[in-house]
Tab-separated table of C-alpha atoms in Angstrom:
chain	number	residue	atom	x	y	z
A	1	UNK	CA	2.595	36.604	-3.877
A	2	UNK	CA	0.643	37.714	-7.006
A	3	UNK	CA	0.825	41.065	-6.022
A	4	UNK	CA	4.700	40.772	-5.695
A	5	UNK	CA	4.704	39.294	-9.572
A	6	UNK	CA	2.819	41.624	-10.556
A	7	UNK	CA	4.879	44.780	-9.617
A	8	UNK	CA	7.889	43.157	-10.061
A	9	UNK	CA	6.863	42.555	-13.877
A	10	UNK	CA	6.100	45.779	-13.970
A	11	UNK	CA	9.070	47.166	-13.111
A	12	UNK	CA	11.523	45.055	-15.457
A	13	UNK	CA	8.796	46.158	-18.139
A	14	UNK	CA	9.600	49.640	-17.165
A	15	UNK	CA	13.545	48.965	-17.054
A	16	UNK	CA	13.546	47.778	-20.589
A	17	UNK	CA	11.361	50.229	-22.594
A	18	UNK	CA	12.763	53.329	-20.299
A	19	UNK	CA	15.856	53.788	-22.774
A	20	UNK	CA	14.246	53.758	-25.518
A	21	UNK	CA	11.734	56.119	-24.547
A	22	UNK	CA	14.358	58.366	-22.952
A	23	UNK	CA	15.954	58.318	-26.181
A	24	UNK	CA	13.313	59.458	-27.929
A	25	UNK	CA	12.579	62.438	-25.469
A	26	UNK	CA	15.142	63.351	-25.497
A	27	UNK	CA	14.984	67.154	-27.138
A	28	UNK	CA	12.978	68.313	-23.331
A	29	UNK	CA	14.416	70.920	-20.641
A	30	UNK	CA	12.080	69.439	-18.228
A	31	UNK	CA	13.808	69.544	-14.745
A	32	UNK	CA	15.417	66.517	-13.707
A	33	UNK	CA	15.923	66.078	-10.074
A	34	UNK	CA	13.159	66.165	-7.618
A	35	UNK	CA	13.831	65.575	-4.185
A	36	UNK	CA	11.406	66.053	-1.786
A	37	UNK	CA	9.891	65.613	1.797
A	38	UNK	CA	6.863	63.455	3.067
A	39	UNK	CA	4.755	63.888	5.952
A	40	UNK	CA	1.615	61.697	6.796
A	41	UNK	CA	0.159	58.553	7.933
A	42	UNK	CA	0.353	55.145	7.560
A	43	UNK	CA	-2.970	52.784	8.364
A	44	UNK	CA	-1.776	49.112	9.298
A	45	UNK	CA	-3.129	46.743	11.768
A	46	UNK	CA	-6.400	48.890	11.985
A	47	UNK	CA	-4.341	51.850	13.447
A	48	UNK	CA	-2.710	54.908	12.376
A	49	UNK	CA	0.486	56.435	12.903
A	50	UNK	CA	2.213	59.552	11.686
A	51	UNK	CA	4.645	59.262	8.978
A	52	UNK	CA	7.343	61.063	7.359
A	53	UNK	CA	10.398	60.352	5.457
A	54	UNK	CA	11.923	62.376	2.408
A	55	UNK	CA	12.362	60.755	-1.600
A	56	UNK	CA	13.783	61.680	-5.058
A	57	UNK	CA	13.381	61.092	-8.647
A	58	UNK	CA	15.968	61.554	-11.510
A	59	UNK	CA	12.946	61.615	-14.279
A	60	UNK	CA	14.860	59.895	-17.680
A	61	UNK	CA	12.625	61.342	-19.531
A	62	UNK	CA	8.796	63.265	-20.297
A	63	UNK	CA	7.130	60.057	-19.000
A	64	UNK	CA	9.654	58.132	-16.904
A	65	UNK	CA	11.656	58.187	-13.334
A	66	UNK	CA	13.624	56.383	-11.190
A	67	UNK	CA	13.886	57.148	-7.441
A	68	UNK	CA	14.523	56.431	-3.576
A	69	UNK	CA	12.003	56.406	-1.012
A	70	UNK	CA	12.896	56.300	2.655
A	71	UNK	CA	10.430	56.437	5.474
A	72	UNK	CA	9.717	55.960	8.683
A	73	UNK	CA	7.013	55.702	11.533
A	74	UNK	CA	8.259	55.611	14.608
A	75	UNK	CA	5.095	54.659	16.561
A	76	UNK	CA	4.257	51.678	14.334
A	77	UNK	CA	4.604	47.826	15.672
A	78	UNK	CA	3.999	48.648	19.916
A	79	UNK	CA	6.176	52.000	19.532
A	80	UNK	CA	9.375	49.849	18.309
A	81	UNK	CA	8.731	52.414	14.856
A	82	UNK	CA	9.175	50.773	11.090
A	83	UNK	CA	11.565	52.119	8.425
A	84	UNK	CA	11.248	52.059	4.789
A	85	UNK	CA	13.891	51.893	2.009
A	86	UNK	CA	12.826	51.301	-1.612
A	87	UNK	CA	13.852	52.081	-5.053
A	88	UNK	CA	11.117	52.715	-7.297
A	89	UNK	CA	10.171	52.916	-11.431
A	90	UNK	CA	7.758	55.836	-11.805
A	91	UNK	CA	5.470	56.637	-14.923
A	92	UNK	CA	4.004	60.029	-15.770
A	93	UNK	CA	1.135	59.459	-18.034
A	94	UNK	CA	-0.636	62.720	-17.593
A	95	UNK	CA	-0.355	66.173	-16.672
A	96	UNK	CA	1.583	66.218	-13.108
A	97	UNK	CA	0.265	62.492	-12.516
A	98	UNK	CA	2.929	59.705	-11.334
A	99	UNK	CA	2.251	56.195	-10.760
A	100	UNK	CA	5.169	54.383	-8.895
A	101	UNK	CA	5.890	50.756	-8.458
A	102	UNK	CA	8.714	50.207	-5.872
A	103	UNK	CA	10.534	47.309	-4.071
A	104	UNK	CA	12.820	47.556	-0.470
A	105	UNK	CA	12.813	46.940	2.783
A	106	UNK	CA	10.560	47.475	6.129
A	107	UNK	CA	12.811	47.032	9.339
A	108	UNK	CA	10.854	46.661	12.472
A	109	UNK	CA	12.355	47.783	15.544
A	110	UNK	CA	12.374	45.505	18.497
A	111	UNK	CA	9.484	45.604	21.198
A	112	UNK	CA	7.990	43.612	23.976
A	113	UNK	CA	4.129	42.424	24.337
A	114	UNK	CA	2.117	41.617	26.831
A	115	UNK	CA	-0.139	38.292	26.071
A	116	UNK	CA	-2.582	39.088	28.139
A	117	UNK	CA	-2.368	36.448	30.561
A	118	UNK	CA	1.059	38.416	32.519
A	119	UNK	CA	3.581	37.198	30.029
A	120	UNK	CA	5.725	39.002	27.966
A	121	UNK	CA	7.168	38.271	25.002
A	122	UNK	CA	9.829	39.837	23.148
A	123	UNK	CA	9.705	40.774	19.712
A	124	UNK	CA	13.596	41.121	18.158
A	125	UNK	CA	14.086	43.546	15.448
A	126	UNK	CA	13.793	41.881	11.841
A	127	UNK	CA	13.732	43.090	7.998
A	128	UNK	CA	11.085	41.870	5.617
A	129	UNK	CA	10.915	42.594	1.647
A	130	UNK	CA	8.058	45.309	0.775
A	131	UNK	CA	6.628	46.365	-2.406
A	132	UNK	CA	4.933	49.519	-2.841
A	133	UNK	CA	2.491	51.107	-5.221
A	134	UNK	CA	1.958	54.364	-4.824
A	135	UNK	CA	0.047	57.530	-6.862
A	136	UNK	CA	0.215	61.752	-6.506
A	137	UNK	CA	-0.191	64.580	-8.436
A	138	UNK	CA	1.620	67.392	-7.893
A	139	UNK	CA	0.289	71.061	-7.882
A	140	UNK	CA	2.216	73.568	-8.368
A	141	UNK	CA	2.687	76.597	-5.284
A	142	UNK	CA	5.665	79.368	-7.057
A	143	UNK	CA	8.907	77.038	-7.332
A	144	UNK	CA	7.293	74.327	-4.801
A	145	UNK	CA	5.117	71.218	-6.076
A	146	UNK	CA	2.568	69.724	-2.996
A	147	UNK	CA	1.802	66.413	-3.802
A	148	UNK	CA	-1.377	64.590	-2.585
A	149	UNK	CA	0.033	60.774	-1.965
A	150	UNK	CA	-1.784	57.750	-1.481
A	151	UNK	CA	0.708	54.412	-1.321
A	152	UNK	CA	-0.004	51.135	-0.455
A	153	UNK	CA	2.420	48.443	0.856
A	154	UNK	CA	2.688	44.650	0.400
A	155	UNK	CA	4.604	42.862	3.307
A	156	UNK	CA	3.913	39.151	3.531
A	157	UNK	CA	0.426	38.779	3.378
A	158	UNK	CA	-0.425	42.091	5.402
A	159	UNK	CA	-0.482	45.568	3.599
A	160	UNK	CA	-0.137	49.209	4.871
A	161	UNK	CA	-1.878	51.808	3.559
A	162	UNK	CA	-0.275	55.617	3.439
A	163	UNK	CA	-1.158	58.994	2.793
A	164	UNK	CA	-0.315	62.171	3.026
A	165	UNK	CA	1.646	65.485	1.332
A	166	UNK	CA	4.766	65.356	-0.373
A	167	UNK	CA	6.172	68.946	-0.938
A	168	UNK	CA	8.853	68.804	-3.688
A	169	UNK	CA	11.477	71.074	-5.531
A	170	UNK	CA	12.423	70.249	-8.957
A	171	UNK	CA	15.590	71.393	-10.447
């Protein structure tokens, strides 16, 4: 729950001063869009699974972005896979460095389990709220950035770890 305070403080902190600072930046020719596509893994439940999804930032200004995140591992939870959808507030303090905060939701697909004792019980497919924190830096290849990520995410009281290589076009 702290964690949950905290990056939802952060965000509203970054909703408020982000006009201003846009305004004041607001003279750059900086690209604006940058979609881009993920590939990786996501450690949860001390297991790994591949991941991959695709994002984009509108970047306000020098130092700030908004964006969408969706992705999804489809071997997660017993094979019933888990999707991601988040918005998230991103801040670029230095060089090609961005530090996101970002709130959604995880759907689980639905799956049965064995107990271990010959019963099985059945898991239905449910949403829960995430929050994410997440960090890359992107290096530049010709037109192309490759991004290094490392994310983690808060659901309930468990968290997911994920990393990975975001390659993204700016525009």
């Amino acid at each position: 729950m702290k964690y949950k305070m905290f990056f939802a403080a952060a965000i509203l902190t970054s909703l408020v001063t982000t006009p201003a600072i846009a305004a004041s930046d607001s003279g750059h020719s900086a690209p604006k869009h940058i979609p881009g596509v993920f590939v990786g893994f996501t450690h949860a439940n001390s297991e790994s699974e591949f991941s991959y999804g695709i994002e984009y930032e509108y970047k306000f200004s020098k130092m700030w972005g908004g964006g969408l995140v969706y992705e999804k591992t489809d071997d997660a939870h017993h094979g019933a896979g888990v999707d991601i959808a988040l918005a998230a507030i991103y801040l670029h303090p230095w060089k090609e460095l961005r530090l996101g905060v970002g709130i959604g939701k995880e759907t689980v697909g639905s799956y049965d389990e064995d107990d271990g004792h010959g019963h099985i019980h059945h898991h239905a497919s449910h949403k829960e709220d995430v929050t994410r924190a997440s960090i890359s830096y992107d290096f530049h290849v010709g037109q192309f950035g490759v991004a290094p990520t490392l994310a983690v995410d808060f659901v309930g009281s468990q968290t997911a770890t994920i990393f990975g290589i975001a390659v993204v076009k700016a525009f």
